[in-house]
Amino acid sequence: MDKKKVITVENLVKKFGHFTANNNLNFHVDQGEIFGFLGANGAGKTTAMRILCGLSSPTSGKVEVAGFDVSHQAEEVKKRIGYMSQKFSLFEDLSIWENMRFFATVYGLSSSEFKARGEDLLRKLNLYKERKRLVSTLSLGWKQKLAFSVAILHQPSIVFLDEPTGGVDPITRRQFWEMIYEAAENGITVFVTTHYMDEAEYCDRVTIMVDGRIDALDTPAELKKQYNAASMNDVFLALAR
Amino acid sequence: MIEFKNIHKSFEDVHAVDDVSLRIEEGELFGFIGPDGAGKTTLFRMLNSLLIPDEGQINLFGLDPVKEYKKVRQIIGYMPGKFSLYYDLSIEENLQFFATVFGTTIEENYHLIEDIYKQIEPFKKRPAGKLSGGMKQKLALSCALIHKPRLLLLDEPTTGVDAVSRREFWEMLQKLKEKGITIVVSTPYMDEAGLCDRVALMQNGKIHAVAPPSEIVSQFSDPLYTIKVKNNYKSLQALRQWEFCENVYPFGETLHYLDKRNNVSADVIEAYLSSQQLTFDKVEMIQPDIEDCFIALTHNVG
């Protein structure tokens, strides 16, 4: 199978004053891959993710996302990605439909494209009747499922998910992951951070960042073999402790 | 002893806590396990006198949090889910502040917080707003302990915290328990249940089970299979369409599968997978863990 690289990171360094947040990162991500980006709090994940999204420039090194250089073509990168986080995903005081329209417009969908895709999405999520409800009245699990759907409504080549399932119940967490699988089956690359180590097992490949470096990068099965560990939790503890 | 008797609390249409009754013994490390929106925070805020129940009674070491709220506040150390210390005060000033408010000094109870506080003490002049997540958590725990509470009430202390810091935090709780402090903690992480003496599984305002974690697991009587497959997504879809499928869900690197028939063997499941042209490594029966139990309990309700 022909695998296209949608993210290429070569010798990425990011410094804030004397502090090195990203210390020479090298990796690539293939199209349609579910790529887990793990690390302890403060290991440099957020810094790297902001660079990949075109929100911050590397101090040195080369980063290409969706075929564009993040340092010089950040706006082109932003058009081709979707983003959701646990902390901010939707506007609480707008309705479901208003949120969808807002994000679709920001991501540059025309109103006719939005209407067709938006209505499809509402039916798929079984939210059509509730489309006028304020987002603040939805449970966290529903908010996160909706936020994810909104982040891929413009069919980006990559979606970045920053701890999308924190605090979500076990059943909804799994429904969320099925939506991730489905997006990946449809060719969308998924770049995801999580503190749930069982979710690390759902990824095709996983990196573990420690103190600004990438200390491990492989499939979950291979990492477990390499560290002689029963679970990804044990791999993580072996590396990050 | 802490006792909840038929506690109800609603916010407009939302029944946040729905007829909760349970008892926690002095000296226990007791966990409320449940997702966001289960009602854990509302229950905690009634216990520590910040909310008044619509119905029911709470007994906290002989005190009524509604009538005797001043006494209740003296004996509880509360760590809310949202970081609630003063961002513009330093580590040291925050601790000093809480000690003074509770009429004590840092020196008097330093022995209680020493193990935790000495990890952040080198940065004691730093404003709390500039601390990392792990350091904030240690400071908040120190502030909650400084007046030597009888009950330590921790609302989701490990949410958003990485796996290493989570483990260290639970080691700290074990040590505090050994000092005789009753600890009531809530968490959305099912794997933390095993670290409690007893747990209550909670969702949608209701308690589904209260027992030691080992007992909750042993009450799960249906045969549970783990299936290791090549393609999780396609296999899930196929298994879900099988007429005998009770429930199937991803679990780490495998799928967990429950059958409607209670005497099904691994061979039968393997034969079905083969008939669907799905590649699999192996199918075996396994012991459920707390997360399986939680899913089974809430799946049947939903």
Coordinates of C-alpha atoms in Angstrom, one line a residue, chain B residues 1-3 23-30 59-62 75 148-152 177 179-184 197-198:
Chain B
M1 CA -18.3 7.4 60.6
I2 CA -19.8 9.3 57.7
E3 CA -23.3 8.4 56.6
R23 CA -21.7 4.7 55.0
I24 CA -18.0 5.3 55.2
E25 CA -16.0 4.1 58.2
E26 CA -13.4 6.3 60.0
G27 CA -9.9 5.6 58.7
E28 CA -11.1 4.3 55.3
L29 CA -9.7 5.3 51.9
F30 CA -13.0 5.5 50.0
N59 CA -23.9 12.5 59.5
L60 CA -20.3 13.4 59.5
F61 CA -18.6 12.1 62.7
G62 CA -21.7 12.9 64.6
I75 CA -12.5 19.1 60.5
K148 CA -4.9 18.4 60.5
P149 CA -8.4 17.5 59.3
R150 CA -10.1 14.3 60.3
L151 CA -11.5 14.0 56.8
L152 CA -9.6 14.7 53.6
K177 CA -4.2 7.0 55.5
K179 CA -1.6 8.5 59.8
G180 CA -5.3 7.8 60.6
I181 CA -6.9 10.4 58.3
T182 CA -10.1 9.3 56.6
I183 CA -9.9 10.0 52.9
V184 CA -12.7 10.3 50.5
D197 CA -10.4 0.2 50.4
R198 CA -13.9 0.4 49.1

